Amino acid sequence: MNGIVARLIGARILTSALILFLVSVMILVAAQFLPGDVAQELLGQSATPEAVAGLRHAMHLDQPAPLRFLEWLMDAARGRFGNSLVNGNPVSSLIGDRLRNTAVLAAITAAVSVPLSLAAGVAAAILRDRPLDRILSLVSIALVSVPEFLVATLAVLLFAVKLRWLPALSSVSNTHSWTGFMRAYALPVMTLACVICAQMFRMTRAAVIDALRAPHVEMALLKGASRSRIVLRHALPNAVGPVANAVALSLSFLFGGVIIVEVIFNYPGMAKLTVDAVSTRDMPLLQACALIFSAGYLALVSLADIAAILSNPRLRHP
Amino acid sequence: MGPAESIEDDRVTAAIRGGATRRELLSLLALTGAGLLLPKGAALAADAPKRGGRIRVAGYSSSTADTLDPAKASLSTDYVRCNMFYNGLFAFDAEMTPLPALAESVSDDDATVWTVKLRKGVVFHDGKALEPADVVFSLNRHKDPAVGSKAAALAKQIKDVKAGGPGEVVITLESPNADLPSILATQHFLIVQDGTTDFSKGNGTGPYKCKEFSPGVRSIGVRNDNYWKPGLPYLDEVEYFTIADESARVNALLAGDVQVISEVNARSTKLITSTPGFELFVSKNGDFTDLIVQLDAPVTGSEDFAMAMKLLQDREQLLKSVFRGYGVIGNDQPIPPFDRFYNADLPQRAFDPDKAKFHLKKAGLENATVQLFTSPAPSYGPEFALLMQQSAKKAGLTIDVQRVPADGYWSSYWLKKPLVIGNINPRPTPDVMFSLFYKSDAAWNESHWHDPKFDQLLLAARRETDFAKRKRMYGDMQAMIHDSAGVGIPAFKSSIDAHVSALKGLKSIPTGELGGWTFAEYVWLDA
């Protein structure tokens, strides 16, 4: 079994490298379609033709795009992501703290929302069509249909402006003490959890209900297995695959899709950095951000697949 | 603040909020003056600035493009920071008169050769004394295209900068310009140290030293104890960052997380004024959103069509419903009424659909449909365009409003499309405004307007040192723009900031919000 997993991981890494390369090509091509370039964006309203030409030359933007991409690719392969065209700082130093902030926010959100939604999902599936299931489903639909900027703004209005319990901003500089840490992360984590919990809950519930409908569960019921044994031993292992994928998809959203939360709570994370990179046409920074997002996504999906295979003997012997 | 004083304050504020008449307020204040409500001396004590304290300030736009290089500075976020760390040779006062700052005195020979005497005893944050070489370096940088200076166009007129006698700099211009001190008082001409290549340290002569600067995240300035202005600054520390979302910015202020915010939307003003402990800071500003008709475009390019569009601007409605009263009516020329060169004799153009119809007919565009490009990039751009759409109906013109993303708007739509909404920031002098936007060969001649007489007057006024004569010349030029350029200027937008009531000392400088971005130098906390 170890051999199978090792081979699987090896194949995953190879395809991931190929996917990352394709992503960077796609980013390059897509960026060519954006109006203006970094020199024009930097000069803004003061972009006279001569000023743009001078700045382009100074940034080596007057070389053809494929050539610049090739140079970038060679450097990136050696782990060097170059300097930002906009402020001249190394891309790695710009990303460093932000990546850590995003990872912390994602980790806390995951730690809160994964157990919560899985437990709720399983409970709702077992008690299908009972009052608890009805209530949980209703709440989750309500949460999933409210956009997160509304959740965030309402939460700030209530907890920060009216009650003054929590800060309106999530400043990472105030997180040295335990209470400071909790206070800083409470609102953003709550907002994000509202969105992803609802999705994970619904997919878990569906997957477990599906598994409970399978013939072998009926068999277990007929042979007189206890209710908890049916769920834990016979149904759940078969639901792990789809549930793991649902969790992976929801968590990958935490990498790149939290721009609204970052903007509202002034949280310096990766999403805002990427938006900056796009709006200033800062290619080295944009490429690095895109690669990090894709790599994170690929890693999560791969983990989900591996979890599914490990939990399900049938998938181990294709 | 003593209890008696705060009670008194509350009483006056409550009276104002409760809609007290002028007479009631006066009597209340008279009571105060007679010492009936207030212990003697308290009013005086409240006016004396206190030292110490730290504030957190939230601006509205920031990205990884944030910089501490004055030449590259763009938008208020950079200006605020640069004003904390650097000084210019001159600085504007509330009347937009350039006063000497790092310069001690200045003399000119025919407005062409300028000798600037530098202030003595000024040191950079790293301890080096300010010398002529620093000024020479700071001014010459703008002419190097690799620097990417935003002031390159202005710097072109500087022919030569060199050190003169001890503590003296001699600036020679290509042609006479009486406005040089005003130009040197603008943001991009702040003085940096000779030979600086790494601007991340913010090593200047300004009131605060840079303790932290991370682009797109925040910056922290701590008091410069060796600042050359005695007693300033008052605060120990200023943290500056941005909250891009306006409602989040207002919430952060009301929740007590920040003490000052800039760019408050007119919609939020009521929320702030109705919460005790918070105040608005409204300052008149030369910033305007304009309607641009390219005069040489096919179909819509004609003076008649431009005049029709100018007549279709419902200025009162725009000021009332979009600006919510926070602004001043404009008259299709770029000099605001509070500028010392404003031409007050120019009749105000009014909203007149009938007259517009007449001009549309002359332009052959009766009952036509035209495309107007707009985006949120110019402030209130979409609202202005929709208002134009509504009023154009009254003259039988259909405006097809094309709302495009803010991203890339300035490079792809502004100056490119024949009919667009633009936005011009205040400029320090009429000469700069006219040279950048109305001279026949200006790169940003928005409406492609050409008038040789205007160009001649511009050059003549530039070398004229007599104020009355200059004012007359600029007045004539305002009339020419008002009559024939293809630019409609409906109103000037006041800037609205908000702060906790304990913050005192803000003053208005019309170049921009937060006292022309210089507030950090002189505000203080009444703790």
mmCIF file of N, CA and C in Angstrom, chain A residues 113-114 116-118 120-121 136-146 190-205 246 250:
data_model
loop_
_atom_site.group_PDB
_atom_site.id
_atom_site.type_symbol
_atom_site.label_atom_id
_atom_site.label_comp_id
_atom_site.label_asym_id
_atom_site.label_seq_id
_atom_site.Cartn_x
_atom_site.Cartn_y
_atom_site.Cartn_z
ATOM 1 N N SER A 113 -14.046 25.764 11.390
ATOM 2 C CA SER A 113 -15.208 25.422 10.581
ATOM 3 C C SER A 113 -15.257 23.963 10.143
ATOM 4 N N VAL A 114 -14.100 23.302 9.964
ATOM 5 C CA VAL A 114 -14.145 21.916 9.484
ATOM 6 C C VAL A 114 -14.839 21.002 10.514
ATOM 7 N N LEU A 116 -16.802 21.716 12.940
ATOM 8 C CA LEU A 116 -18.176 22.169 13.137
ATOM 9 C C LEU A 116 -19.082 21.686 12.011
ATOM 10 N N SER A 117 -18.644 21.911 10.758
ATOM 11 C CA SER A 117 -19.544 21.590 9.650
ATOM 12 C C SER A 117 -19.621 20.090 9.421
ATOM 13 N N LEU A 118 -18.500 19.365 9.655
ATOM 14 C CA LEU A 118 -18.570 17.915 9.477
ATOM 15 C C LEU A 118 -19.517 17.301 10.498
ATOM 16 N N ALA A 120 -21.955 18.737 12.088
ATOM 17 C CA ALA A 120 -23.329 19.123 11.772
ATOM 18 C C ALA A 120 -23.846 18.351 10.567
ATOM 19 N N GLY A 121 -22.976 18.162 9.579
ATOM 20 C CA GLY A 121 -23.383 17.466 8.353
ATOM 21 C C GLY A 121 -23.753 16.030 8.638
ATOM 22 N N LEU A 136 -30.839 23.064 10.617
ATOM 23 C CA LEU A 136 -29.471 23.222 10.122
ATOM 24 C C LEU A 136 -29.474 23.562 8.630
ATOM 25 N N SER A 137 -30.333 22.880 7.875
ATOM 26 C CA SER A 137 -30.372 23.133 6.428
ATOM 27 C C SER A 137 -30.829 24.552 6.129
ATOM 28 N N LEU A 138 -31.820 24.974 6.889
ATOM 29 C CA LEU A 138 -32.344 26.319 6.679
ATOM 30 C C LEU A 138 -31.261 27.370 6.970
ATOM 31 N N VAL A 139 -30.588 27.192 8.105
ATOM 32 C CA VAL A 139 -29.537 28.143 8.491
ATOM 33 C C VAL A 139 -28.430 28.162 7.440
ATOM 34 N N SER A 140 -28.057 26.959 6.966
ATOM 35 C CA SER A 140 -26.944 26.926 6.017
ATOM 36 C C SER A 140 -27.329 27.592 4.702
ATOM 37 N N ILE A 141 -28.575 27.401 4.280
ATOM 38 C CA ILE A 141 -29.000 28.070 3.036
ATOM 39 C C ILE A 141 -28.987 29.588 3.230
ATOM 40 N N ALA A 142 -29.450 30.003 4.406
ATOM 41 C CA ALA A 142 -29.457 31.445 4.677
ATOM 42 C C ALA A 142 -28.040 31.995 4.638
ATOM 43 N N LEU A 143 -27.096 31.271 5.267
ATOM 44 C CA LEU A 143 -25.717 31.771 5.322
ATOM 45 C C LEU A 143 -25.071 31.794 3.952
ATOM 46 N N VAL A 144 -25.336 30.750 3.167
ATOM 47 C CA VAL A 144 -24.656 30.662 1.872
ATOM 48 C C VAL A 144 -25.189 31.733 0.913
ATOM 49 N N SER A 145 -26.418 32.178 1.155
ATOM 50 C CA SER A 145 -26.958 33.149 0.203
ATOM 51 C C SER A 145 -26.697 34.598 0.608
ATOM 52 N N VAL A 146 -26.133 34.817 1.797
ATOM 53 C CA VAL A 146 -25.768 36.193 2.154
ATOM 54 C C VAL A 146 -24.309 36.407 1.758
ATOM 55 N N MET A 190 -15.078 34.596 11.864
ATOM 56 C CA MET A 190 -16.523 34.385 11.898
ATOM 57 C C MET A 190 -17.125 34.586 10.507
ATOM 58 N N THR A 191 -16.697 35.659 9.840
ATOM 59 C CA THR A 191 -17.228 35.950 8.507
ATOM 60 C C THR A 191 -16.916 34.823 7.532
ATOM 61 N N LEU A 192 -15.645 34.408 7.528
ATOM 62 C CA LEU A 192 -15.251 33.362 6.579
ATOM 63 C C LEU A 192 -15.924 32.043 6.923
ATOM 64 N N ALA A 193 -16.029 31.746 8.210
ATOM 65 C CA ALA A 193 -16.638 30.487 8.618
ATOM 66 C C ALA A 193 -18.090 30.429 8.154
ATOM 67 N N CYS A 194 -18.778 31.555 8.220
ATOM 68 C CA CYS A 194 -20.174 31.595 7.760
ATOM 69 C C CYS A 194 -20.279 31.083 6.333
ATOM 70 N N VAL A 195 -19.323 31.522 5.492
ATOM 71 C CA VAL A 195 -19.413 31.147 4.082
ATOM 72 C C VAL A 195 -19.048 29.693 3.868
ATOM 73 N N ILE A 196 -17.884 29.277 4.414
ATOM 74 C CA ILE A 196 -17.431 27.933 4.037
ATOM 75 C C ILE A 196 -18.116 26.833 4.847
ATOM 76 N N CYS A 197 -18.528 27.128 6.083
ATOM 77 C CA CYS A 197 -19.230 26.112 6.865
ATOM 78 C C CYS A 197 -20.478 25.646 6.131
ATOM 79 N N ALA A 198 -21.219 26.614 5.623
ATOM 80 C CA ALA A 198 -22.484 26.279 4.982
ATOM 81 C C ALA A 198 -22.249 25.324 3.819
ATOM 82 N N GLN A 199 -21.217 25.621 3.010
ATOM 83 C CA GLN A 199 -20.948 24.750 1.861
ATOM 84 C C GLN A 199 -20.525 23.352 2.309
ATOM 85 N N MET A 200 -19.593 23.316 3.259
ATOM 86 C CA MET A 200 -19.088 22.015 3.707
ATOM 87 C C MET A 200 -20.208 21.202 4.352
ATOM 88 N N PHE A 201 -21.028 21.876 5.133
ATOM 89 C CA PHE A 201 -22.133 21.199 5.787
ATOM 90 C C PHE A 201 -23.031 20.534 4.758
ATOM 91 N N ARG A 202 -23.409 21.286 3.733
ATOM 92 C CA ARG A 202 -24.352 20.756 2.748
ATOM 93 C C ARG A 202 -23.758 19.578 1.991
ATOM 94 N N MET A 203 -22.471 19.681 1.632
ATOM 95 C CA MET A 203 -21.870 18.590 0.871
ATOM 96 C C MET A 203 -21.664 17.359 1.749
ATOM 97 N N THR A 204 -21.303 17.565 3.004
ATOM 98 C CA THR A 204 -21.138 16.428 3.919
ATOM 99 C C THR A 204 -22.472 15.708 4.096
ATOM 100 N N ARG A 205 -23.498 16.504 4.312
ATOM 101 C CA ARG A 205 -24.822 15.922 4.528
ATOM 102 C C ARG A 205 -25.229 15.076 3.315
ATOM 103 N N ALA A 246 -14.898 18.048 -0.771
ATOM 104 C CA ALA A 246 -15.677 19.237 -0.429
ATOM 105 C C ALA A 246 -14.884 20.148 0.502
ATOM 106 N N SER A 250 -13.518 23.972 -0.321
ATOM 107 C CA SER A 250 -13.883 25.088 0.534
ATOM 108 C C SER A 250 -12.642 25.783 1.086
#
